[in-house]
Coordinates of C-alpha atoms in Angstrom, one line a residue:
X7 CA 0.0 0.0 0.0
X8 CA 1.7 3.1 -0.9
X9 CA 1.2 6.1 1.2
X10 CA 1.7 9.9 0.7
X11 CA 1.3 13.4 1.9
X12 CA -1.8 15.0 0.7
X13 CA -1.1 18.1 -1.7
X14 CA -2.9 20.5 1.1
X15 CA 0.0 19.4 3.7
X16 CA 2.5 19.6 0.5
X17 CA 1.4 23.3 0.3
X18 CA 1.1 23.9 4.4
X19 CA 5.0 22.6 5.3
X20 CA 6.6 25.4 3.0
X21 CA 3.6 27.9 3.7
X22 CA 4.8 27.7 7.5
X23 CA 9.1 27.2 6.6
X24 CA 8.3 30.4 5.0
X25 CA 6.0 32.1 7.8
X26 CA 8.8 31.2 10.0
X27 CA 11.5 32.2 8.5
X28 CA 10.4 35.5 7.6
X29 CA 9.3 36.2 11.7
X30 CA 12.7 35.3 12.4
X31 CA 14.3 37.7 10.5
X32 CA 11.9 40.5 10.8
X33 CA 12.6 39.8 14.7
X34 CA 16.1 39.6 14.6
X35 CA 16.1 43.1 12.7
X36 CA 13.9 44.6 15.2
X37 CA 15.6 43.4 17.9
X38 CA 19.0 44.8 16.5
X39 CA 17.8 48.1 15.6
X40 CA 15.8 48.2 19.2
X41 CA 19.6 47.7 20.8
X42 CA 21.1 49.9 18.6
X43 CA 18.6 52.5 19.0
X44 CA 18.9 52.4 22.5
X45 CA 22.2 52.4 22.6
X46 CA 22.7 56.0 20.8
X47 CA 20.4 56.7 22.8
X48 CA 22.1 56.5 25.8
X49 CA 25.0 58.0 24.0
X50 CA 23.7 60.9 23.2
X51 CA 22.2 61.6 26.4
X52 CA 25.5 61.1 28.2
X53 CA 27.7 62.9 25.5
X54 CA 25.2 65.7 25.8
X55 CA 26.0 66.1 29.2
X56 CA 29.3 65.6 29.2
X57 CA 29.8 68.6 26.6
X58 CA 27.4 71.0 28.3
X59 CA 29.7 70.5 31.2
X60 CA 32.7 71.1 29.1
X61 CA 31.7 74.1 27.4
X62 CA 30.8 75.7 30.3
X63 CA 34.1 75.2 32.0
X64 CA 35.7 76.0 28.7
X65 CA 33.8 79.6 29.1
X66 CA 35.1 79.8 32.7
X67 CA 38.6 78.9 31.3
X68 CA 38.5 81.4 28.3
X69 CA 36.9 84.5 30.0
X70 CA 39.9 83.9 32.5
X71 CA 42.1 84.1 29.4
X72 CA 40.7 86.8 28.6
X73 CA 41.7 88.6 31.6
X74 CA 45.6 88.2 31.5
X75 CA 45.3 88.8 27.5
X76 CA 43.8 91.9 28.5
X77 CA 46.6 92.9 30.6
X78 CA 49.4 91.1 28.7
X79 CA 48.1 93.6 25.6
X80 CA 47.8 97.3 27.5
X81 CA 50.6 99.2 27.1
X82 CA 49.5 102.4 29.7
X83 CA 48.9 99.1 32.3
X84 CA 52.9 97.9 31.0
X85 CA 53.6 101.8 31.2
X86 CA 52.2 102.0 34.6
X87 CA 53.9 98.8 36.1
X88 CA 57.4 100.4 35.3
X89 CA 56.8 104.1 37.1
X90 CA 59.3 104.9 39.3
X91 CA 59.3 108.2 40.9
X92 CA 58.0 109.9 44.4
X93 CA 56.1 107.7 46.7
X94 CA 52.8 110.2 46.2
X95 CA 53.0 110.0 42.6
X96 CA 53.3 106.2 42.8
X97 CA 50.0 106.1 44.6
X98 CA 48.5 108.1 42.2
X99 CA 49.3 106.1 39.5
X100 CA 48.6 102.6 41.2
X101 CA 45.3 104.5 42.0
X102 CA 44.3 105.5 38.5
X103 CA 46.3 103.3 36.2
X104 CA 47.1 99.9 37.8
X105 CA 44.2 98.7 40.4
X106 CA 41.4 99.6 38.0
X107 CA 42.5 97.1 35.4
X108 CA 43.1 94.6 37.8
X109 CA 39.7 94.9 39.4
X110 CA 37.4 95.6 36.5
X111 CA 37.6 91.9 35.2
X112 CA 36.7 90.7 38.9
X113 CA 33.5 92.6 38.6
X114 CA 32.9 90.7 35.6
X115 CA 33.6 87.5 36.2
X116 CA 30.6 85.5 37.8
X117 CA 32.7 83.1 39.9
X118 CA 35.0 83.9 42.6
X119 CA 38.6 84.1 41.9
X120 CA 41.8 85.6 43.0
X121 CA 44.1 87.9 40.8
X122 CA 47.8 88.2 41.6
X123 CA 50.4 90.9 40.0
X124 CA 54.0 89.9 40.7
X125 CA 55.4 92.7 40.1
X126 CA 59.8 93.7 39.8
X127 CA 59.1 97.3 39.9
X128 CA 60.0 97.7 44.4
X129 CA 58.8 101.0 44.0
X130 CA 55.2 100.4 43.5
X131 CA 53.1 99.7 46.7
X132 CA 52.1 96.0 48.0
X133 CA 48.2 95.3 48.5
X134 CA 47.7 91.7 50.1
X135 CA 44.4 90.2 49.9
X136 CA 42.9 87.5 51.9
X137 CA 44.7 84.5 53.1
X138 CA 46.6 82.6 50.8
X139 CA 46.2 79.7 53.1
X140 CA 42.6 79.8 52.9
X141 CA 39.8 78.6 50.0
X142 CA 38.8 81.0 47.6
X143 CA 35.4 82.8 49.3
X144 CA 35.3 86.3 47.3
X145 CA 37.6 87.7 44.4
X146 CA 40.3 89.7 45.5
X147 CA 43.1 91.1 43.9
X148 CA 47.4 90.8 45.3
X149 CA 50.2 93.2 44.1
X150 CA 53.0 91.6 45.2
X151 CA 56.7 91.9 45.0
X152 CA 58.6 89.2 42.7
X153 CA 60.7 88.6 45.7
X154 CA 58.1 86.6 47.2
X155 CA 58.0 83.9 44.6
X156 CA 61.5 84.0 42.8
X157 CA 63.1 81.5 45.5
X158 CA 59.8 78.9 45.1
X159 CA 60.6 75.8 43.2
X160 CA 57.8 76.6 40.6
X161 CA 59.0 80.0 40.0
X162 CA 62.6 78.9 38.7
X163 CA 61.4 76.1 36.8
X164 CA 59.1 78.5 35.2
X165 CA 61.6 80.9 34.8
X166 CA 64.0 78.5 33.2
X167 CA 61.5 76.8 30.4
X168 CA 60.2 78.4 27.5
X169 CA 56.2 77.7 28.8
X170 CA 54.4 80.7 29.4
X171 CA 50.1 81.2 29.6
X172 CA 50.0 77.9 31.0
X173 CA 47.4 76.2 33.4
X174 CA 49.1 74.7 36.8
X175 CA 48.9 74.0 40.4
X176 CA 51.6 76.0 42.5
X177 CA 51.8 76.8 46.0
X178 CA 48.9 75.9 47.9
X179 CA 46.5 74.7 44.6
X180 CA 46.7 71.2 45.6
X181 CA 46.1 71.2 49.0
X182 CA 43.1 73.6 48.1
X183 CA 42.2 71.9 45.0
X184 CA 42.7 75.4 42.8
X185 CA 44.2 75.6 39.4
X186 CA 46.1 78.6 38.2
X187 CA 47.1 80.5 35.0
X188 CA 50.4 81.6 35.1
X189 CA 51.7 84.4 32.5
X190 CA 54.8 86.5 31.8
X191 CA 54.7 90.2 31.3
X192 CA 56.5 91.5 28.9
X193 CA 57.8 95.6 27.9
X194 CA 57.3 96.2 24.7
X195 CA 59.2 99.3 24.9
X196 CA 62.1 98.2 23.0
X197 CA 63.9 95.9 25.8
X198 CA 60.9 93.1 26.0
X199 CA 62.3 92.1 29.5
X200 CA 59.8 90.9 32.0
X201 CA 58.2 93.4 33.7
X202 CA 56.0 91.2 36.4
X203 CA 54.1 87.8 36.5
X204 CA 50.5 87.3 36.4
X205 CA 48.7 84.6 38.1
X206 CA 44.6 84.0 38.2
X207 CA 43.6 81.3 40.6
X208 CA 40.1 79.9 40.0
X209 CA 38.5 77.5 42.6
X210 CA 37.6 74.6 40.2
X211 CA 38.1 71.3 42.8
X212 CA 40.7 68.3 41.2
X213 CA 39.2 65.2 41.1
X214 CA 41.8 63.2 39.5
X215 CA 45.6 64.2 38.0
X216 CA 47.7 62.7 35.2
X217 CA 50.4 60.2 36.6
X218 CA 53.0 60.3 34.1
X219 CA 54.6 61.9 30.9
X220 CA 54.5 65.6 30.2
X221 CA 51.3 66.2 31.9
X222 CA 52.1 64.3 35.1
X223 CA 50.5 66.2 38.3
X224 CA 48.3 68.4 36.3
X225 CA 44.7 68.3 36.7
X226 CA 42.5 65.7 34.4
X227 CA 39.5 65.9 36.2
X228 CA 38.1 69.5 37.9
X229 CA 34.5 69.8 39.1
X230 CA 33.5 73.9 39.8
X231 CA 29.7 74.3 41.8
X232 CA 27.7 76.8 39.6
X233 CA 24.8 78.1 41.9
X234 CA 23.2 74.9 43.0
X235 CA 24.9 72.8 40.2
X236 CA 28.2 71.0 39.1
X237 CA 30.0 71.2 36.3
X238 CA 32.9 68.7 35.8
X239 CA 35.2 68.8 33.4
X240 CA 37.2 65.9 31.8
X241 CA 40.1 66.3 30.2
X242 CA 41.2 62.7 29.2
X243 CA 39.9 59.7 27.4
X244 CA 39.8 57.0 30.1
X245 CA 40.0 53.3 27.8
X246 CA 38.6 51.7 30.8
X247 CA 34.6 51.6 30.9
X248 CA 34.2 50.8 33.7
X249 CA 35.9 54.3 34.8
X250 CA 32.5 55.7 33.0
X251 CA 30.2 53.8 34.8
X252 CA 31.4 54.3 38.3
X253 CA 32.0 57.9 37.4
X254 CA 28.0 58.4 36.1
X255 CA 26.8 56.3 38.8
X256 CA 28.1 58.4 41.6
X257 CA 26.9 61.8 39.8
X258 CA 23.7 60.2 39.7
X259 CA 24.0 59.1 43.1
X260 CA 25.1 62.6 44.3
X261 CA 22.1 64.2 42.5
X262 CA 19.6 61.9 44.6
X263 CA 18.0 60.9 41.1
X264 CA 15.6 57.5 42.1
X265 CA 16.4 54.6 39.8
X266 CA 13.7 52.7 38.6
X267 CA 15.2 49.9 40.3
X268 CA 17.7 49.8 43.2
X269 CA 20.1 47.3 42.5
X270 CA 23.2 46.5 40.2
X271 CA 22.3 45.8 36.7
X272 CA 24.3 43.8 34.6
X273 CA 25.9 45.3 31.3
X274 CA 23.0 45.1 28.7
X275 CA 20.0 45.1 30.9
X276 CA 18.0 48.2 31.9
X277 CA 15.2 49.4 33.7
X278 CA 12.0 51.8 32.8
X279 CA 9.7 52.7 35.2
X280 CA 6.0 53.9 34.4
X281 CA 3.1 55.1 36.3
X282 CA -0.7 54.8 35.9
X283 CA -0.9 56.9 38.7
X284 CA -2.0 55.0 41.5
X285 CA 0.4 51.8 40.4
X286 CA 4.3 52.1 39.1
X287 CA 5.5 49.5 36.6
X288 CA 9.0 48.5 36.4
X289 CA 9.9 47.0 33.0
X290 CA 13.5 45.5 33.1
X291 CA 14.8 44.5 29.7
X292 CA 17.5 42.5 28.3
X293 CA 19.6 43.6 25.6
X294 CA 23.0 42.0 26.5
X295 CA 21.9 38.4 24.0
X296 CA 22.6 36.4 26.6
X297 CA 20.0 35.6 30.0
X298 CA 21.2 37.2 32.8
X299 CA 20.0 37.9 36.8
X300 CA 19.4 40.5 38.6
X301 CA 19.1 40.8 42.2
X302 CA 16.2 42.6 43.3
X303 CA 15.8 45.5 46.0
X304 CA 13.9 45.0 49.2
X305 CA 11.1 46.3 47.8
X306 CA 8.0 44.3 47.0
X307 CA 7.4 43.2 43.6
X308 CA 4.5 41.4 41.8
X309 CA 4.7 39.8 38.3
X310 CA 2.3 41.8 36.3
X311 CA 1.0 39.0 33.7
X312 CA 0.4 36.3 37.0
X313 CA 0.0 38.2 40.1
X314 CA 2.6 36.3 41.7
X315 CA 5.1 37.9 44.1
X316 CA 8.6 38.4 42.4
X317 CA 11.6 38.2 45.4
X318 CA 15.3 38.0 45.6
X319 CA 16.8 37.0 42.2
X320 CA 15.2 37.9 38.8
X321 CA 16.0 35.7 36.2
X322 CA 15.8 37.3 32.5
X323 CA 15.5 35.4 28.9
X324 CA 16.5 37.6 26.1
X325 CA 13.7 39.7 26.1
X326 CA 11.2 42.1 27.6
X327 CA 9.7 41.1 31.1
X328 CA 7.6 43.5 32.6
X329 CA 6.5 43.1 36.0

């Protein structure tokens, strides 16, 4: 007796291979692009950030530029550094030549800072600010003689290099977590010898310094409090990712943002939470193509398809669980 497949089954088998097949790959794509989506995403987000912070220490960094170009460029200020002459007429021109363009950026300028004139000229008056010593709590302005400084080990090995308008920490910058700009003076009245030093300390806190090569002990990671905010500014690219996600974690942290779920997600797996208003939703997904578990908070959970309470260790399939 011979026996065969009916032509309706004939037709079904391929009908269903090709039902199949083409689910498959229109969910593989989906799922790709979903990652990948999510993924700029996140990105973006975190890029975003990261240069809104930048640019606005940038701005704090280039208006202070602005400053010692400003008085690296006036010759009556150059003129006015080099007066010698009676002690009244000294005064007068410290009083109308010298302090007014050292304190009219400091009116300007939105964050505290300090300005400091080293000056060579003995015959112009000294005008100390606040303690040294002490953080940076109002802007104030030094004229100072150069004999203050010349002896300090930064001063000589300043002196003695060819860097000048350069961004360091002297003196007591590290203990007080300030950065300075350091800049020479220069006559441009035929000799072009240096007439004084200018340094503008800005209160930026250092986070984290390069270790080695040319940039070893300067700052690669400042933060600066802006009103009620932070800005931080990064001034390396860390290979290590993991640097990135302790480093967002603990601004998160710091900000008191709530996390849709309170616990350690593994790479690849994130959590959303919504709200109908009277109920929140937490739906944790799984993007990293392999299952992976996440150990809940202490908080009580229920499986939103079954009712069923959801405790201790989540396990996830590669895919979207809401519960």
């Amino acid at each position: 007796m011979r026996r065969y497949i009916p032509f309706t089954y004939k037709m079904l088998i391929p009908y269903l291979l090709l039902v199949l097949l083409t689910d498959a790959i229109i969910g593989y794509v989906s799922y790709s692009m979903l990652i990948q989506s999510r993924t700029e995403m996140a990105e973006t987000n975190i890029r975003t950030g990261m240069e809104q912070a930048r640019n606005n220490i940038r701005y704090q960094m280039d208006e202070i530029q602005r400053m010692s170009d400003t008085l690296f460029s006036n010759l009556a200020f150059q003129r006015a550094l080099q007066t010698k002459g009676e002690p009244y007429d000294i005064y007068l021109v410290m009083l109308d030549e010298i302090v007014p363009q050292i304190t009219a950026p400091l009116k300007l300028f939105g964050n505290d800072i300090r300005l400091m004139l080293y000056t060579l000229n003995s015959d112009l008056y000294i005008v100390s600010g606040d303690n040294l010593e002490e953080p940076i709590k109002d802007s104030d302005y030094y004229i100072l003689p150069f004999e203050d400084i010349k002896d300090s080990g930064w001063c000589r090995e300043f002196k003695d290099s060819e860097r000048d308008n350069v961004w360091l920490q002297i003196d007591t910058d590290k203990r007080l977590r300030n950065i300075s700009l350091i800049r020479r003076l220069i006559s441009y009245s035929g000799t072009m010898a240096v007439i004084g030093y200018v340094r503008i300390t800005e209160g930026s806190k250092v986070l984290g310094v390069y270790r080695d090569d040319f940039y070893a002990g300067k700052p690669a990671l400042t933060v600066k409090e802006l009103g009620q905010g932070k800005a931080y500014y990064l001034a390396a690219r860390v290979n290590d990712p993991a640097f990135y996600e302790a480093f967002y974690g603990k601004l998160v942290q710091d900000a008191g943002v709530r996390r849709a779920l309170d616990a350690a997600l593994p790479a690849g797996v994130t959590a959303q939470l919504r709200t109908d208003g009277e109920r929140e939703y937490v739906f944790v997904q799984n993007f990293s193509g392999q299952t992976a578990r996440v150990e809940l908070d202490g908080r009580s959970y229920a499986d939103a398809e079954s009712g069923a309470a959801v405790a201790g260790v989540l396990e996830l399939p590669v895919n979207v669980s809401p519960f």
